[in-house]
PDB file of C-alpha atoms in Angstrom:
ATOM      1  CA  MET A   1      -5.132   1.998  31.568  1.00  0.00           C
ATOM      2  CA  LYS A   2      -5.741   4.780  29.345  1.00  0.00           C
ATOM      3  CA  ALA A   3      -2.577   6.071  27.454  1.00  0.00           C
ATOM      4  CA  VAL A   4      -2.187   9.241  25.562  1.00  0.00           C
ATOM      5  CA  ALA A   5       0.925   9.934  23.169  1.00  0.00           C
ATOM      6  CA  ILE A   6       2.003  13.333  22.570  1.00  0.00           C
ATOM      7  CA  ILE A   7       3.762  14.135  19.419  1.00  0.00           C
ATOM      8  CA  LEU A   8       6.118  16.977  19.413  1.00  0.00           C
ATOM      9  CA  ALA A   9       5.546  18.953  16.171  1.00  0.00           C
ATOM     10  CA  ALA A  10       5.687  22.631  17.198  1.00  0.00           C
ATOM     11  CA  GLY A  11       9.439  23.551  16.643  1.00  0.00           C
ATOM     12  CA  LYS A  12      10.674  25.483  13.525  1.00  0.00           C
ATOM     13  CA  ALA A  13      12.910  23.111  10.903  1.00  0.00           C
ATOM     14  CA  ARG A  14      15.448  25.455  10.831  1.00  0.00           C
ATOM     15  CA  ARG A  15      17.709  22.761   9.048  1.00  0.00           C
ATOM     16  CA  MET A  16      15.080  21.191   6.784  1.00  0.00           C
ATOM     17  CA  SER A  17      13.782  22.668   3.986  1.00  0.00           C
ATOM     18  CA  HIS A  18      10.108  21.712   4.968  1.00  0.00           C
ATOM     19  CA  PRO A  19       8.493  21.477   8.358  1.00  0.00           C
ATOM     20  CA  LYS A  20       9.087  18.319   9.754  1.00  0.00           C
ATOM     21  CA  ALA A  21       5.588  17.131  10.617  1.00  0.00           C
ATOM     22  CA  LEU A  22       4.598  17.363   6.820  1.00  0.00           C
ATOM     23  CA  ILE A  23       8.031  15.331   5.528  1.00  0.00           C
ATOM     24  CA  GLU A  24       7.303  11.989   3.836  1.00  0.00           C
ATOM     25  CA  HIS A  25       8.226   8.971   5.555  1.00  0.00           C
ATOM     26  CA  GLU A  26       6.698   6.053   3.874  1.00  0.00           C
ATOM     27  CA  GLY A  27       3.804   4.793   1.804  1.00  0.00           C
ATOM     28  CA  GLY A  28       3.038   8.419   1.470  1.00  0.00           C
ATOM     29  CA  LYS A  29       2.290   9.398   4.934  1.00  0.00           C
ATOM     30  CA  SER A  30       3.986  12.412   6.675  1.00  0.00           C
ATOM     31  CA  PHE A  31       6.250  11.638   9.840  1.00  0.00           C
ATOM     32  CA  LEU A  32       3.315  13.006  11.712  1.00  0.00           C
ATOM     33  CA  GLN A  33       0.983  10.648  10.326  1.00  0.00           C
ATOM     34  CA  SER A  34       3.190   7.744  10.478  1.00  0.00           C
ATOM     35  CA  LEU A  35       3.858   8.327  14.315  1.00  0.00           C
ATOM     36  CA  ALA A  36      -0.077   8.917  14.829  1.00  0.00           C
ATOM     37  CA  SER A  37      -0.485   5.492  13.053  1.00  0.00           C
ATOM     38  CA  THR A  38       2.096   3.668  15.282  1.00  0.00           C
ATOM     39  CA  PHE A  39       0.888   5.106  18.636  1.00  0.00           C
ATOM     40  CA  GLY A  40      -2.713   4.358  17.165  1.00  0.00           C
ATOM     41  CA  LYS A  41      -2.280   0.826  16.612  1.00  0.00           C
ATOM     42  CA  ALA A  42      -0.504   0.448  19.943  1.00  0.00           C
ATOM     43  CA  GLY A  43      -3.526   1.503  21.809  1.00  0.00           C
ATOM     44  CA  CYS A  44      -2.563   5.070  22.560  1.00  0.00           C
ATOM     45  CA  GLY A  45      -4.730   8.099  22.194  1.00  0.00           C
ATOM     46  CA  VAL A  46      -2.771  10.644  20.038  1.00  0.00           C
ATOM     47  CA  LEU A  47      -2.280  14.456  20.636  1.00  0.00           C
ATOM     48  CA  GLY A  48      -0.059  16.606  18.236  1.00  0.00           C
ATOM     49  CA  VAL A  49       1.504  19.625  19.710  1.00  0.00           C
ATOM     50  CA  VAL A  50       2.035  22.361  17.268  1.00  0.00           C
ATOM     51  CA  GLY A  51       3.601  25.768  17.164  1.00  0.00           C
ATOM     52  CA  SER A  52       5.628  27.124  14.172  1.00  0.00           C
ATOM     53  CA  ASP A  53       3.994  26.212  10.754  1.00  0.00           C
ATOM     54  CA  ALA A  54       0.535  25.244  12.723  1.00  0.00           C
ATOM     55  CA  GLU A  55      -1.808  26.136  10.001  1.00  0.00           C
ATOM     56  CA  ALA A  56      -0.155  23.986   7.291  1.00  0.00           C
ATOM     57  CA  VAL A  57       0.294  21.108   9.786  1.00  0.00           C
ATOM     58  CA  ARG A  58      -3.546  21.481  10.681  1.00  0.00           C
ATOM     59  CA  GLU A  59      -4.493  21.501   7.191  1.00  0.00           C
ATOM     60  CA  GLN A  60      -2.301  18.649   5.990  1.00  0.00           C
ATOM     61  CA  HIS A  61      -3.747  16.321   8.970  1.00  0.00           C
ATOM     62  CA  PRO A  62      -7.277  17.384   9.732  1.00  0.00           C
ATOM     63  CA  SER A  63      -8.247  14.055  11.405  1.00  0.00           C
ATOM     64  CA  LEU A  64      -5.539  14.490  14.167  1.00  0.00           C
ATOM     65  CA  GLU A  65      -6.121  16.129  17.471  1.00  0.00           C
ATOM     66  CA  LEU A  66      -3.701  19.007  17.535  1.00  0.00           C
ATOM     67  CA  VAL A  67      -3.163  21.360  20.400  1.00  0.00           C
ATOM     68  CA  ALA A  68      -1.273  24.668  19.835  1.00  0.00           C
ATOM     69  CA  SER A  69       1.873  25.371  21.940  1.00  0.00           C
ATOM     70  CA  GLU A  70       1.548  29.222  22.514  1.00  0.00           C
ATOM     71  CA  HIS A  71       5.334  29.444  23.937  1.00  0.00           C
ATOM     72  CA  TRP A  72       6.824  26.970  21.572  1.00  0.00           C
ATOM     73  CA  GLU A  73       9.856  29.403  20.888  1.00  0.00           C
ATOM     74  CA  LYS A  74      10.826  29.085  24.732  1.00  0.00           C
ATOM     75  CA  GLY A  75      11.877  25.478  23.931  1.00  0.00           C
ATOM     76  CA  VAL A  76      10.748  22.097  23.993  1.00  0.00           C
ATOM     77  CA  LEU A  77       9.718  21.915  27.659  1.00  0.00           C
ATOM     78  CA  ALA A  78       7.149  24.604  26.906  1.00  0.00           C
ATOM     79  CA  SER A  79       5.332  22.576  24.120  1.00  0.00           C
ATOM     80  CA  VAL A  80       5.719  19.249  26.180  1.00  0.00           C
ATOM     81  CA  LYS A  81       3.765  21.159  28.770  1.00  0.00           C
ATOM     82  CA  ALA A  82       1.256  21.964  26.567  1.00  0.00           C
ATOM     83  CA  GLY A  83       0.690  18.541  25.543  1.00  0.00           C
ATOM     84  CA  LEU A  84       0.612  17.274  28.956  1.00  0.00           C
ATOM     85  CA  GLU A  85      -2.016  19.803  30.180  1.00  0.00           C
ATOM     86  CA  ALA A  86      -4.074  18.317  27.327  1.00  0.00           C
ATOM     87  CA  ALA A  87      -3.299  14.625  27.855  1.00  0.00           C
ATOM     88  CA  LEU A  88      -4.076  14.894  31.594  1.00  0.00           C
ATOM     89  CA  ALA A  89      -7.282  16.888  30.910  1.00  0.00           C
ATOM     90  CA  GLU A  90      -8.275  13.738  28.944  1.00  0.00           C
ATOM     91  CA  ALA A  91      -7.935  11.526  32.029  1.00  0.00           C
ATOM     92  CA  ALA A  92      -4.585   9.806  30.842  1.00  0.00           C
ATOM     93  CA  ASP A  93      -3.060   7.232  33.023  1.00  0.00           C
ATOM     94  CA  VAL A  94      -0.102   7.052  31.126  1.00  0.00           C
ATOM     95  CA  VAL A  95       1.347   9.862  28.930  1.00  0.00           C
ATOM     96  CA  LEU A  96       3.916   9.126  26.084  1.00  0.00           C
ATOM     97  CA  VAL A  97       6.218  12.035  24.992  1.00  0.00           C
ATOM     98  CA  HIS A  98       7.925  11.539  21.205  1.00  0.00           C
ATOM     99  CA  PRO A  99       9.511  14.119  18.761  1.00  0.00           C
ATOM    100  CA  VAL A 100       7.897  14.081  15.372  1.00  0.00           C
ATOM    101  CA  ASP A 101      11.351  13.839  13.719  1.00  0.00           C
ATOM    102  CA  MET A 102      11.696  10.088  14.771  1.00  0.00           C
ATOM    103  CA  PRO A 103       8.891   8.148  12.698  1.00  0.00           C
ATOM    104  CA  ALA A 104      10.659   4.973  12.728  1.00  0.00           C
ATOM    105  CA  LEU A 105       9.506   3.774  16.202  1.00  0.00           C
ATOM    106  CA  ARG A 106       7.817   0.566  15.960  1.00  0.00           C
ATOM    107  CA  VAL A 107       4.294  -0.486  17.362  1.00  0.00           C
ATOM    108  CA  ASN A 108       5.607  -3.417  19.236  1.00  0.00           C
ATOM    109  CA  THR A 109       8.337  -1.158  20.843  1.00  0.00           C
ATOM    110  CA  VAL A 110       5.502   0.986  22.589  1.00  0.00           C
ATOM    111  CA  LYS A 111       3.225  -2.051  23.231  1.00  0.00           C
ATOM    112  CA  SER A 112       6.366  -3.320  25.233  1.00  0.00           C
ATOM    113  CA  MET A 113       6.686  -0.191  26.910  1.00  0.00           C
ATOM    114  CA  LEU A 114       3.113   0.179  28.081  1.00  0.00           C
ATOM    115  CA  LYS A 115       3.357  -3.375  29.420  1.00  0.00           C
ATOM    116  CA  GLU A 116       6.230  -2.697  31.536  1.00  0.00           C
ATOM    117  CA  MET A 117       4.335   0.636  32.825  1.00  0.00           C
ATOM    118  CA  ASP A 118       1.517  -1.660  33.845  1.00  0.00           C
ATOM    119  CA  ARG A 119       3.676  -3.948  35.678  1.00  0.00           C
ATOM    120  CA  GLY A 120       5.372  -1.109  37.633  1.00  0.00           C
ATOM    121  CA  GLY A 121       2.437  -0.408  39.574  1.00  0.00           C
ATOM    122  CA  THR A 122       1.279   2.918  40.691  1.00  0.00           C
ATOM    123  CA  GLY A 123       3.463   5.810  41.993  1.00  0.00           C
ATOM    124  CA  SER A 124       5.729   8.430  40.008  1.00  0.00           C
ATOM    125  CA  LEU A 125       6.842   6.085  37.156  1.00  0.00           C
ATOM    126  CA  CYS A 126       9.557   7.496  33.999  1.00  0.00           C
ATOM    127  CA  LEU A 127      10.650   5.265  31.541  1.00  0.00           C
ATOM    128  CA  ARG A 128      12.955   5.557  28.636  1.00  0.00           C
ATOM    129  CA  PRO A 129      14.111   3.024  25.950  1.00  0.00           C
ATOM    130  CA  GLU A 130      17.484   2.020  25.297  1.00  0.00           C
ATOM    131  CA  TYR A 131      19.059   0.516  22.228  1.00  0.00           C
ATOM    132  CA  ASP A 132      22.796   0.027  22.084  1.00  0.00           C
ATOM    133  CA  ASN A 133      23.682   1.771  25.067  1.00  0.00           C
ATOM    134  CA  ALA A 134      21.857   5.061  23.921  1.00  0.00           C
ATOM    135  CA  ILE A 135      18.723   6.342  25.532  1.00  0.00           C
ATOM    136  CA  GLY A 136      15.961   7.200  23.017  1.00  0.00           C
ATOM    137  CA  TRP A 137      12.245   8.017  22.897  1.00  0.00           C
ATOM    138  CA  PRO A 138       9.440   7.956  23.519  1.00  0.00           C
ATOM    139  CA  LEU A 139       9.452   9.070  27.273  1.00  0.00           C
ATOM    140  CA  VAL A 140       6.770   7.147  29.040  1.00  0.00           C
ATOM    141  CA  LEU A 141       5.197   8.603  32.059  1.00  0.00           C
ATOM    142  CA  SER A 142       2.734   7.585  34.694  1.00  0.00           C
ATOM    143  CA  ARG A 143       0.234  10.328  35.448  1.00  0.00           C
ATOM    144  CA  GLU A 144       1.881  11.214  38.764  1.00  0.00           C
ATOM    145  CA  ALA A 145       4.942  11.663  36.972  1.00  0.00           C
ATOM    146  CA  ALA A 146       3.560  13.515  34.184  1.00  0.00           C
ATOM    147  CA  GLU A 147       1.700  15.960  36.665  1.00  0.00           C
ATOM    148  CA  LYS A 148       5.369  16.696  38.113  1.00  0.00           C
ATOM    149  CA  LEU A 149       7.094  17.158  34.765  1.00  0.00           C
ATOM    150  CA  LEU A 150       4.228  19.695  34.263  1.00  0.00           C
ATOM    151  CA  GLN A 151       5.340  21.763  37.204  1.00  0.00           C
ATOM    152  CA  ALA A 152       8.953  21.470  36.210  1.00  0.00           C
ATOM    153  CA  GLU A 153      10.740  24.900  36.193  1.00  0.00           C
ATOM    154  CA  GLY A 154      13.121  26.406  33.629  1.00  0.00           C
ATOM    155  CA  GLU A 155      13.024  25.647  30.032  1.00  0.00           C
ATOM    156  CA  ASP A 156      15.695  22.567  29.991  1.00  0.00           C
ATOM    157  CA  LEU A 157      13.478  19.554  29.022  1.00  0.00           C
ATOM    158  CA  GLU A 158      16.419  16.754  29.775  1.00  0.00           C
ATOM    159  CA  LYS A 159      17.362  18.442  33.068  1.00  0.00           C
ATOM    160  CA  ALA A 160      13.483  18.305  34.008  1.00  0.00           C
ATOM    161  CA  ILE A 161      13.140  14.551  32.923  1.00  0.00           C
ATOM    162  CA  GLN A 162      16.447  13.666  35.072  1.00  0.00           C
ATOM    163  CA  LEU A 163      14.595  14.985  38.513  1.00  0.00           C
ATOM    164  CA  LEU A 164      12.043  12.163  37.532  1.00  0.00           C
ATOM    165  CA  GLN A 165      14.757   9.658  37.749  1.00  0.00           C
ATOM    166  CA  PRO A 166      13.575   7.854  34.395  1.00  0.00           C
ATOM    167  CA  ARG A 167      14.381   4.158  34.408  1.00  0.00           C
ATOM    168  CA  ARG A 168      15.982   2.648  31.047  1.00  0.00           C
ATOM    169  CA  MET A 169      14.338  -0.556  29.125  1.00  0.00           C
ATOM    170  CA  SER A 170      16.407  -2.169  26.616  1.00  0.00           C
ATOM    171  CA  VAL A 171      14.629  -2.529  23.303  1.00  0.00           C
ATOM    172  CA  LYS A 172      15.436  -4.062  20.025  1.00  0.00           C
ATOM    173  CA  ASP A 173      14.171  -1.149  18.136  1.00  0.00           C
ATOM    174  CA  PRO A 174      16.707   1.483  16.419  1.00  0.00           C
ATOM    175  CA  GLY A 175      13.815   3.870  15.620  1.00  0.00           C
ATOM    176  CA  VAL A 176      13.960   4.762  19.143  1.00  0.00           C
ATOM    177  CA  ILE A 177      17.253   6.725  18.662  1.00  0.00           C
ATOM    178  CA  VAL A 178      17.186   7.666  14.867  1.00  0.00           C
ATOM    179  CA  ASN A 179      16.727  11.053  14.612  1.00  0.00           C
ATOM    180  CA  ILE A 180      15.983  12.441  10.749  1.00  0.00           C
ATOM    181  CA  ASN A 181      16.161  16.123  11.872  1.00  0.00           C
ATOM    182  CA  THR A 182      18.501  17.239   8.865  1.00  0.00           C
ATOM    183  CA  PRO A 183      18.498  16.863   4.979  1.00  0.00           C
ATOM    184  CA  GLU A 184      21.613  14.598   5.351  1.00  0.00           C
ATOM    185  CA  ALA A 185      20.228  12.370   7.723  1.00  0.00           C
ATOM    186  CA  TYR A 186      16.703  11.890   5.624  1.00  0.00           C
ATOM    187  CA  GLU A 187      19.056  11.434   2.372  1.00  0.00           C
ATOM    188  CA  ARG A 188      20.769   8.513   4.307  1.00  0.00           C
ATOM    189  CA  VAL A 189      17.631   6.758   5.284  1.00  0.00           C
ATOM    190  CA  PHE A 190      15.648   7.490   1.944  1.00  0.00           C
ATOM    191  CA  SER A 191      18.389   8.065  -0.576  1.00  0.00           C
ATOM    192  CA  MET A 192      16.726  11.168  -1.862  1.00  0.00           C
ATOM    193  CA  ALA A 193      16.256  14.861  -0.728  1.00  0.00           C
ATOM    194  CA  PRO A 194      13.631  15.661   1.879  1.00  0.00           C
ATOM    195  CA  LYS A 195       9.849  15.937   0.204  1.00  0.00           C
ATOM    196  CA  LEU A 196       6.562  16.923   1.386  1.00  0.00           C
ATOM    197  CA  ALA A 197       4.023  13.902   1.830  1.00  0.00           C
ATOM    198  CA  PRO A 198       1.235  14.300  -0.508  1.00  0.00           C
ATOM    199  CA  PRO A 199      -1.892  16.217   0.570  1.00  0.00           C
ATOM    200  CA  PRO A 200      -4.592  14.621   2.576  1.00  0.00           C
ATOM    201  CA  ARG A 201      -6.913  12.533   0.763  1.00  0.00           C
ATOM    202  CA  LYS A 202     -10.291  14.215  -0.018  1.00  0.00           C
ATOM    203  CA  ARG A 203     -13.929  12.820  -0.435  1.00  0.00           C
ATOM    204  CA  THR A 204     -15.346  13.979  -3.927  1.00  0.00           C
ATOM    205  CA  LYS A 205     -19.032  13.369  -5.031  1.00  0.00           C
ATOM    206  CA  ARG A 206     -19.102  12.345  -8.740  1.00  0.00           C
ATOM    207  CA  ALA A 207     -21.931  11.292 -10.795  1.00  0.00           C
ATOM    208  CA  GLY A 208     -22.869   7.776 -10.157  1.00  0.00           C
ATOM    209  CA  ALA A 209     -20.530   7.449  -7.375  1.00  0.00           C
ATOM    210  CA  SER A 210     -22.825   6.189  -4.731  1.00  0.00           C
ATOM    211  CA  ASN A 211     -22.669   3.493  -2.374  1.00  0.00           C
ATOM    212  CA  GLY A 212     -26.323   2.964  -2.373  1.00  0.00           C
ATOM    213  CA  SER A 213     -27.050   4.770   1.055  1.00  0.00           C
ATOM    214  CA  GLY A 214     -26.394   8.374  -0.285  1.00  0.00           C
ATOM    215  CA  ALA A 215     -23.009   8.355   1.052  1.00  0.00           C
ATOM    216  CA  GLU A 216     -20.275   9.889  -1.114  1.00  0.00           C
ATOM    217  CA  MET A 217     -17.420   7.693  -2.126  1.00  0.00           C
ATOM    218  CA  PRO A 218     -13.781   8.541  -1.618  1.00  0.00           C
ATOM    219  CA  SER A 219     -11.700   9.378  -4.484  1.00  0.00           C
ATOM    220  CA  ASN A 220      -9.025   6.738  -5.889  1.00  0.00           C
ATOM    221  CA  SER A 221      -6.245   8.725  -4.231  1.00  0.00           C
ATOM    222  CA  SER A 222      -5.109   7.117  -0.845  1.00  0.00           C
ATOM    223  CA  TYR A 223      -1.984   6.880   1.196  1.00  0.00           C
ATOM    224  CA  ALA A 224      -0.615   3.385   0.461  1.00  0.00           C
ATOM    225  CA  ALA A 225      -0.374   0.914   3.614  1.00  0.00           C
ATOM    226  CA  SER A 226       3.178   0.740   5.216  1.00  0.00           C
ATOM    227  CA  SER A 227       4.382  -1.341   7.936  1.00  0.00           C
ATOM    228  CA  GLU A 228       5.356   0.285  11.222  1.00  0.00           C
ATOM    229  CA  GLU A 229       5.914  -3.003  12.865  1.00  0.00           C
TER     230      GLU A 229
END
């Protein structure tokens, strides 16, 4: 079962001082990097969807596969469709959709949802996590459900999702409902004002800094490890 995660990072951060994809989460990682790591550890391919501030997001995340949402200003559904097209083109059996401003999602939660989808068999399956009676993210879609969402009319994402009759799955992960989309929310979580993640690590060639095979050695700066589980 091939799973591809779509991280929605196309919208304009009207309430934040920085693009949300670039804000530091933990261990020097941006929101987008942290989520890409989470989904990658759960066995998913990862696609980021960019729109506003696309150039800055690409520069900060040179190793991530990023897809442009040409109509991101029309709403989130337009960006979801851009991601779905790319994921289905990569022959995904399961597609996960997750907002970039919810970086506290745990690896084990993603794994559990993928196992639940695998047990569900074939057909149009749509799954959403639930924590403390509140519905959250990621949205998990079978290929057939993803194709239906891709054909949805209008601009209202939640309305389009409801037509898929999503099944709720109870999880023990508050990260599925924690949305860090305002300076106040960030300060409640991190006890500081929102700040940008440090720039990506660059490989620099220094005199004598060789591994013996001619390859350049990485610079000393690196992102500190963080636990997503």
